[in-house]
mmCIF file of C-alpha atoms and ligand atoms in Angstrom:
data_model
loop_
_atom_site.group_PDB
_atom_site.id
_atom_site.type_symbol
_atom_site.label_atom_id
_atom_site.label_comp_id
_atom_site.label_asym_id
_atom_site.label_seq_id
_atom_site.Cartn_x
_atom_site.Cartn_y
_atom_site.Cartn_z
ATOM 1 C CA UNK X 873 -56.712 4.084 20.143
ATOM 2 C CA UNK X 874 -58.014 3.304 23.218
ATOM 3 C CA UNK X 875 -60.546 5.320 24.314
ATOM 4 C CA UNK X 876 -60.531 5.392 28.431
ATOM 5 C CA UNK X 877 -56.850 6.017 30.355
ATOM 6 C CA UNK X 878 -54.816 8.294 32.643
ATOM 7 C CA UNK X 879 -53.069 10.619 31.475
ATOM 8 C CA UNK X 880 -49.723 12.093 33.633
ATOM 9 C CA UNK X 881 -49.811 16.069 33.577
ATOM 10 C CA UNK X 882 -45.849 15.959 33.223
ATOM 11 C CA UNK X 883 -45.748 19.708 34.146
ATOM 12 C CA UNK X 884 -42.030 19.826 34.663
ATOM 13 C CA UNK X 885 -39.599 22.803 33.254
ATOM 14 C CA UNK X 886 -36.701 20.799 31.882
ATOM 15 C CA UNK X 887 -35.890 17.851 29.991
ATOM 16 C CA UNK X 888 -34.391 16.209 32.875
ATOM 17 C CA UNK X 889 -36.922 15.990 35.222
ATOM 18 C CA UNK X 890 -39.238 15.036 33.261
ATOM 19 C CA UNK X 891 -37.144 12.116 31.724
ATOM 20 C CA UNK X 892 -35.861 11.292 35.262
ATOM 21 C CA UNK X 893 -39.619 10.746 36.036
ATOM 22 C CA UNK X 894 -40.781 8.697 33.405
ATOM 23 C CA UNK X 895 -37.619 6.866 33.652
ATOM 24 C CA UNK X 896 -39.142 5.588 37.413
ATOM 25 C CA UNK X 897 -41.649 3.360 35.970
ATOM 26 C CA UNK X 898 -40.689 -0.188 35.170
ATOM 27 C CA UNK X 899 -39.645 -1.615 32.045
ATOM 28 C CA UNK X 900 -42.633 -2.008 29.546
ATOM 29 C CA UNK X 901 -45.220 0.628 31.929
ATOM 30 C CA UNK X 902 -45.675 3.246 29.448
ATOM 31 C CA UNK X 903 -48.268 5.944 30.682
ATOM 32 C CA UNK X 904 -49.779 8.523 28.560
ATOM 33 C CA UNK X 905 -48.408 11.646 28.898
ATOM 34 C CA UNK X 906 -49.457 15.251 28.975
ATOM 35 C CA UNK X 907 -46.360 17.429 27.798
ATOM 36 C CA UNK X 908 -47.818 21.922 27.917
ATOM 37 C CA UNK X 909 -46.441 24.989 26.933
ATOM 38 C CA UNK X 910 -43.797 24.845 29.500
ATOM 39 C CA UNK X 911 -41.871 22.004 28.909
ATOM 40 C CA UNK X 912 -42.482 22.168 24.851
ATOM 41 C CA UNK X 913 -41.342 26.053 24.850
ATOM 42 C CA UNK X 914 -38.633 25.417 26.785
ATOM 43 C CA UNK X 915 -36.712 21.997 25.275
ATOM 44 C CA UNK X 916 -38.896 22.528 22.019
ATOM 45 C CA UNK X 917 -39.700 19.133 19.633
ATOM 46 C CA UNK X 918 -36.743 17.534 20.443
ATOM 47 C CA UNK X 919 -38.471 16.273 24.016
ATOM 48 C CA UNK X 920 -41.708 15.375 21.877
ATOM 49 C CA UNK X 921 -39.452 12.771 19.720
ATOM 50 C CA UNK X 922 -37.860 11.918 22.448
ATOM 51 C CA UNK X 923 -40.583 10.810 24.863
ATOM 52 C CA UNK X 924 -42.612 9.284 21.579
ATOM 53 C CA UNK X 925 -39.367 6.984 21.171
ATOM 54 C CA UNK X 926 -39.339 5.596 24.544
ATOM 55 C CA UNK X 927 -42.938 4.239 23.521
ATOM 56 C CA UNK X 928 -45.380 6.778 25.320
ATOM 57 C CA UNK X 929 -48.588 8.625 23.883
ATOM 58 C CA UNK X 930 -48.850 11.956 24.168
ATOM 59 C CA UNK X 931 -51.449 14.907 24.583
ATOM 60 C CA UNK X 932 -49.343 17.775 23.471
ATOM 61 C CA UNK X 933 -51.753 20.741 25.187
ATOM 62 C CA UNK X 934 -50.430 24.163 23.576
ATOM 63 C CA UNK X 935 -54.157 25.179 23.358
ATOM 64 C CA UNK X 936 -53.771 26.983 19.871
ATOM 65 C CA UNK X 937 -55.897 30.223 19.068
ATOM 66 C CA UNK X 938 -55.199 32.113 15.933
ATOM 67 C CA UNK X 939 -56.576 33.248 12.419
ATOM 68 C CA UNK X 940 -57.368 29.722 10.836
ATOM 69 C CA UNK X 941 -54.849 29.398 8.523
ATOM 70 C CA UNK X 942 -51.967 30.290 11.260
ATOM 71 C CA UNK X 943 -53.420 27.387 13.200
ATOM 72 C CA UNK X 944 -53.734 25.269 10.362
ATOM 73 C CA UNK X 945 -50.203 25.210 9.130
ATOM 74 C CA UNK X 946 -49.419 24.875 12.926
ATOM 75 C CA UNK X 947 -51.266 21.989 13.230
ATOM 76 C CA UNK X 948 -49.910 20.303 10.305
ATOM 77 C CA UNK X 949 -46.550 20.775 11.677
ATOM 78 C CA UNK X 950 -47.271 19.084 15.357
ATOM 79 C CA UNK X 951 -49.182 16.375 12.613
ATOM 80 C CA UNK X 952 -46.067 15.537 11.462
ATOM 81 C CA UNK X 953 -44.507 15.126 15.247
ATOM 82 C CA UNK X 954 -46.721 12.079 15.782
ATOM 83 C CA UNK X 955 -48.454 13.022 18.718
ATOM 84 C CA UNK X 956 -51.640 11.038 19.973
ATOM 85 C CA UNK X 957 -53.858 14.212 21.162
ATOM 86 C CA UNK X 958 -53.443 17.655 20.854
ATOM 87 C CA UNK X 959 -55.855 21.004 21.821
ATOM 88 C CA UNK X 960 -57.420 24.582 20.266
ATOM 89 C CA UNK X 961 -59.342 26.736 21.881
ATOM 90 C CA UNK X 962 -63.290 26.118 21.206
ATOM 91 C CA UNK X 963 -63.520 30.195 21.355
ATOM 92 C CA UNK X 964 -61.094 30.364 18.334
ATOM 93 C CA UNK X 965 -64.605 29.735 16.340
ATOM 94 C CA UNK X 966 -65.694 26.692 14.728
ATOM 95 C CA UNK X 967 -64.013 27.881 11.087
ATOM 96 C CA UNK X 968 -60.555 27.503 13.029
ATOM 97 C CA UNK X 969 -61.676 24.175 14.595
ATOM 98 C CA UNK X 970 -62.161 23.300 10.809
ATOM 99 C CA UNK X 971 -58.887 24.478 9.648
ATOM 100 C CA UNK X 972 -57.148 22.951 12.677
ATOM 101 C CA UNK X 973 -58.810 19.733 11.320
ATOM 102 C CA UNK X 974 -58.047 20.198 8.246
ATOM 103 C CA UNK X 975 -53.827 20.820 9.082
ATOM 104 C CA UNK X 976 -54.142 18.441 11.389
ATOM 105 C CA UNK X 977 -55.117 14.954 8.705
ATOM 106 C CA UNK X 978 -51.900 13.285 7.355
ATOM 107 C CA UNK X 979 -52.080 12.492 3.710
ATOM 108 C CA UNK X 980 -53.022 8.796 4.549
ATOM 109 C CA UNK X 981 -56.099 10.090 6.427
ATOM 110 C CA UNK X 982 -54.569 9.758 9.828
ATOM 111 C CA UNK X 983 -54.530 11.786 12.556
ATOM 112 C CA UNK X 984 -54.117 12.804 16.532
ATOM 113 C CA UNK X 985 -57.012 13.427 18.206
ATOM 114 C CA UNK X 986 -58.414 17.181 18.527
ATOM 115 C CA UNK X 987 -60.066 18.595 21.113
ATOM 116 C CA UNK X 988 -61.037 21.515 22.161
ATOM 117 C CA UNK X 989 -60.495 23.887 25.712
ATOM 118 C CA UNK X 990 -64.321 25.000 25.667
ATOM 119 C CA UNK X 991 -64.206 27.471 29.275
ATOM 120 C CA UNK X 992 -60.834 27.251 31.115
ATOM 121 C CA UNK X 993 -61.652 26.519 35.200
ATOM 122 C CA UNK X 994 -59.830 29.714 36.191
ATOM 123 C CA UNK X 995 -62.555 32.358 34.475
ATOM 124 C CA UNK X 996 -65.434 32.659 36.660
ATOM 125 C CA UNK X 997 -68.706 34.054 36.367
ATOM 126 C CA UNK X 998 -68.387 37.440 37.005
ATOM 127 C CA UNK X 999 -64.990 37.731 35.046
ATOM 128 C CA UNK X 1000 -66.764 36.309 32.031
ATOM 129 C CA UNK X 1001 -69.598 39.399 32.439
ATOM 130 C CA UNK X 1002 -67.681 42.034 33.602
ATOM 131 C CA UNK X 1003 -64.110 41.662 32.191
ATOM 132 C CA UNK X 1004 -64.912 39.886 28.922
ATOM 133 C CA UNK X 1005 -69.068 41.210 28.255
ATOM 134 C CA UNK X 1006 -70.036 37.845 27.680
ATOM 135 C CA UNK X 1007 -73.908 37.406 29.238
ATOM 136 C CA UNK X 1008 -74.498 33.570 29.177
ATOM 137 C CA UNK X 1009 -73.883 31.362 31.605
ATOM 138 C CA UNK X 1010 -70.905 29.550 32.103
ATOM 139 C CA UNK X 1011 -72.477 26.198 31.599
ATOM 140 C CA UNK X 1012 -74.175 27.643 28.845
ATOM 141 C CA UNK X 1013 -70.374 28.417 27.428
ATOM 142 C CA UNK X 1014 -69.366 25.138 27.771
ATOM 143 C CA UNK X 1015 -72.448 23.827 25.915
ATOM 144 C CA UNK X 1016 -72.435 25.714 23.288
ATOM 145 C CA UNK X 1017 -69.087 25.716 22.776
ATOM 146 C CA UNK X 1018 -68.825 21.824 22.840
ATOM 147 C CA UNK X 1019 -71.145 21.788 20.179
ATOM 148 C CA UNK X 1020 -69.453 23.769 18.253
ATOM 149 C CA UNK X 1021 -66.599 21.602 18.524
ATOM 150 C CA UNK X 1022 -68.547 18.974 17.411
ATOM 151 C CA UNK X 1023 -69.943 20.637 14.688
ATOM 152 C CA UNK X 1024 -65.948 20.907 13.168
ATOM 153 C CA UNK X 1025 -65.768 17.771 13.627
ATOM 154 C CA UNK X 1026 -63.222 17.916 16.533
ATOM 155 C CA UNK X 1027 -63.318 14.053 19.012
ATOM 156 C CA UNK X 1028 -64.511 15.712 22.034
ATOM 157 C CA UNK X 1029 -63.102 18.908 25.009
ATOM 158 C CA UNK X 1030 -61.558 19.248 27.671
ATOM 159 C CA UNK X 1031 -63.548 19.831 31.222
ATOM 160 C CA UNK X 1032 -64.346 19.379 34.431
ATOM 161 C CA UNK X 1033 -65.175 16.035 35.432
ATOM 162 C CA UNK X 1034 -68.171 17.471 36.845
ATOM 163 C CA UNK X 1035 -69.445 18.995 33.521
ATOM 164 C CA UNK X 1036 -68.615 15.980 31.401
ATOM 165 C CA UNK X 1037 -71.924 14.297 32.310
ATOM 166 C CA UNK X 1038 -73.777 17.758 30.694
ATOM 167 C CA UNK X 1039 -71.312 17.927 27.619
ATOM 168 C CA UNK X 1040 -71.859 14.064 27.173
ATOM 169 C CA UNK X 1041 -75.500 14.891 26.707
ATOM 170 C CA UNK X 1042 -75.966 17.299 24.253
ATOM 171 C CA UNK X 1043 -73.215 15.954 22.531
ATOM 172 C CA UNK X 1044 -73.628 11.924 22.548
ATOM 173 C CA UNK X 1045 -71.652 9.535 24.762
ATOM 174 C CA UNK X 1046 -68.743 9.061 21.580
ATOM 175 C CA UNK X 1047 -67.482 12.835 22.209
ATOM 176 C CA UNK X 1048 -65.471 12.508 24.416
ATOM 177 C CA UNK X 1049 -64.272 14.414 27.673
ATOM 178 C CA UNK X 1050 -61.142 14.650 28.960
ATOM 179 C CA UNK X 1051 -60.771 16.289 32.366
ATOM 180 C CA UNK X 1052 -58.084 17.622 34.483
ATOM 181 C CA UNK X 1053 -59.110 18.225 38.264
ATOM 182 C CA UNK X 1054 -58.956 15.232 39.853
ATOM 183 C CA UNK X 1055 -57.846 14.518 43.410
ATOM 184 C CA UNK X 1056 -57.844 11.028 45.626
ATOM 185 C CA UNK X 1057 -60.414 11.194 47.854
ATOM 186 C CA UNK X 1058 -57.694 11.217 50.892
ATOM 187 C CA UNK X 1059 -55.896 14.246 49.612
ATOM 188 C CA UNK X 1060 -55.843 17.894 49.423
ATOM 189 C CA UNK X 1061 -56.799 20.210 46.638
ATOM 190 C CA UNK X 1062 -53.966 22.141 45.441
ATOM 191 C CA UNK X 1063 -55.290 25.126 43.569
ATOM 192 C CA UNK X 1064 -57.735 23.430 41.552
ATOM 193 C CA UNK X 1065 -61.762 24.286 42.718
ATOM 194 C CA UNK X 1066 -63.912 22.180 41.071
ATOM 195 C CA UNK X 1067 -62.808 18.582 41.715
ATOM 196 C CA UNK X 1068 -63.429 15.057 41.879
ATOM 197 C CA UNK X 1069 -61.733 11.127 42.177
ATOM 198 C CA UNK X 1070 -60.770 8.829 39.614
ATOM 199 C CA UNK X 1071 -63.889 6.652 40.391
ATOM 200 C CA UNK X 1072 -66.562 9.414 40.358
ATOM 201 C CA UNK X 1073 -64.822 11.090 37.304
ATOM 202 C CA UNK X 1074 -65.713 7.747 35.361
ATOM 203 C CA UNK X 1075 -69.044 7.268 36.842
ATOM 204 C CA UNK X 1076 -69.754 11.046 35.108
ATOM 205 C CA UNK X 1077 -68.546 9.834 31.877
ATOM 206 C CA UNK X 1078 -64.924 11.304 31.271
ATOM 207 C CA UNK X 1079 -63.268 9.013 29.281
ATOM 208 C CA UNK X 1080 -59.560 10.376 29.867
ATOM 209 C CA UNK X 1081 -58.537 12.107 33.314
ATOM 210 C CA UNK X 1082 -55.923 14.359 33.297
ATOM 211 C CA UNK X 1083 -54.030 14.136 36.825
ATOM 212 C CA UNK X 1084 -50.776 15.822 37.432
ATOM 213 C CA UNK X 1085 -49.179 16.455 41.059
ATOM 214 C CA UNK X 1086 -50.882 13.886 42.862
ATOM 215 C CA UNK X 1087 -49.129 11.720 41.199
ATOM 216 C CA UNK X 1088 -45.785 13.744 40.360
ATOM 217 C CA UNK X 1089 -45.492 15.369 43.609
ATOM 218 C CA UNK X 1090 -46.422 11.480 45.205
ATOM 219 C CA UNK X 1091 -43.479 10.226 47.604
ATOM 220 C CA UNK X 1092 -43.988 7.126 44.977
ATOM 221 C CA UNK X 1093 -45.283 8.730 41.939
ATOM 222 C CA UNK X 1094 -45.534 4.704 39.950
ATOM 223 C CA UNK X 1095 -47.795 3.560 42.591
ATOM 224 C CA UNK X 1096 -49.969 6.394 42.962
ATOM 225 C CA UNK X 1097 -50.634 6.268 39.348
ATOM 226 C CA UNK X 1098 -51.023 2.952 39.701
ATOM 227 C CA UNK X 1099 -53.687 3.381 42.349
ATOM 228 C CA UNK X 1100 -55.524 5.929 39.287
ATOM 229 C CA UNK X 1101 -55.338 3.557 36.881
ATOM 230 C CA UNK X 1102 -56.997 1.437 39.217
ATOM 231 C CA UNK X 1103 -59.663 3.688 40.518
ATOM 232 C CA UNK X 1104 -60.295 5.046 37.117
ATOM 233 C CA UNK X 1105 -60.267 2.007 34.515
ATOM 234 C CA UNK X 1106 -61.356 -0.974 36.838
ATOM 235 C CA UNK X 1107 -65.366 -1.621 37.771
HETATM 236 O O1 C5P J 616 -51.521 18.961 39.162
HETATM 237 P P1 C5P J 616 -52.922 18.889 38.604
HETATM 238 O O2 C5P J 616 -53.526 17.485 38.677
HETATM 239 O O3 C5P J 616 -53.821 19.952 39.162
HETATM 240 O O4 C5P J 616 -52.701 19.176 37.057
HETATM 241 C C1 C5P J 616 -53.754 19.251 36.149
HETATM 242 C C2 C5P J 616 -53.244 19.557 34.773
HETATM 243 O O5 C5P J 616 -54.345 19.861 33.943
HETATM 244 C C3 C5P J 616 -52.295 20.744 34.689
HETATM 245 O O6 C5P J 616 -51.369 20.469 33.627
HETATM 246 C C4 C5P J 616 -53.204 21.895 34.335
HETATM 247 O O7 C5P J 616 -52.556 22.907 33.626
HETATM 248 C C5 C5P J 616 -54.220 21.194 33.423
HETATM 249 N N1 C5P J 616 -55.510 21.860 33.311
HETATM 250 C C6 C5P J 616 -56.347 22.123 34.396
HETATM 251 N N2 C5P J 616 -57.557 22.734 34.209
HETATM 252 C C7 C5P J 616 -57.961 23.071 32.988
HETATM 253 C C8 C5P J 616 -57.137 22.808 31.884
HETATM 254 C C9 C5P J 616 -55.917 22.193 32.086
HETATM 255 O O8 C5P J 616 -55.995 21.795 35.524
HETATM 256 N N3 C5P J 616 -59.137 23.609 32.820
#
């Protein structure tokens, strides 16, 4: 699989939008998609199948967290749905990134990539301390916990673009990052905080950006992806 693309955040609450969407690009222009809890809780596997037949990949980001045989038996089930990428939670411990692992590997040794959410971008600092006692840094966090998810065995975390140069250090340059928060440089920032462009996202190393409403809430949603694909995969 190749290891470097866009993926579309298709953060849309029914199966008809999000079809209508994807149905915009021309024939044969088959993006990778991002399909969350949202979309999957609310038209279920059916739209997984679906959008896998029309010929896309998908990162199927439910972000599991459980005891690790609940995830494992979860896992094997998405397995089985043929997705390309799917998430856990890096705080779920590494013996669940294990099992997860484990559930995940078809009985021909194939599998969808793991990764793993190490800190999400909406705890900060002092929620971390206060709310959930924990005393290290949050770039500590992400650290450790992406070594952790290396340690399972797990292909790499999600992150901000602007910690993947950190995570690509302790954890070598094949781990890979794959970061939401990205804005063009000529546009605004939503609610996201800690941001950065297509280019500068693969001069820090990600090797997958995650990019949802500038290019769904574009006036032409095909060309600004185009313009990502362009900024992000071409030197
Ligand atoms: O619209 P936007 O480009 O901000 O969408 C980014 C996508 O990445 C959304 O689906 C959002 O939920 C997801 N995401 C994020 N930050 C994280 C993890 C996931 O923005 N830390």
């Amino acid at each position: 699989m190749k290891n470097r693309d866009v993926i579309i955040a298709c953060d849309f609450a029914s199966r008809e939008a999000t079809l209508e969407f994807l149905d915009r690009f021309p024939e044969g222009r088959k993006p990778f998609v991002k399909i969350g809890m949202e979309l999957f809780y609310a038209e279920g596997p059916s739209i997984v199948r679906d959008i896998k037949a029309r010929g896309h990949r998908i990162f199927l980001d439910l972000k599991l967290h459980d005891i690790p045989n609940t995830v494992k038996k979860a896992m094997r089930v998405l397995s089985a749905l043929d997705v390309d990428m799917v998430n856990v939670h890096a705080a779920g411990t590494v013996a669940m990134m294990q099992a997860a692992l484990e559930g995940l590997t078809r009985p021909d040794g194939t599998r969808p990539l793991l990764i793993a959410v190490t800190q999400l971008t909406s705890t900060s600092q002092e929620v971390m301390q206060n709310e959930l006692l924990i005393g290290a840094t949050i770039n500590d966090t992400i650290v450790k916990y992406a070594q952790n998810a290396r340690e399972a065995g797990l292909d790499g975390v999600v992150c901000s673009p602007l910690e993947a140069g950190m995570v690509k250090e302790t954890c070598g340059k094949e781990f890979l990052t794959v970061t939401p928060g990205i804005r063009f440089a000529d546009a605004g920032k939503d609610d996201q905080v800690r941001i950065t462009t297509p280019a500068r996202a693969r001069e820090i190393g990600s090797d997958f950006i995650v990019v949802g409403r500038p290019i769904t809430a574009a006036p032409d949603p095909v060309a600004a992806y185009e313009r990502c694909v362009k900024e992000f995969l071409s030197f």
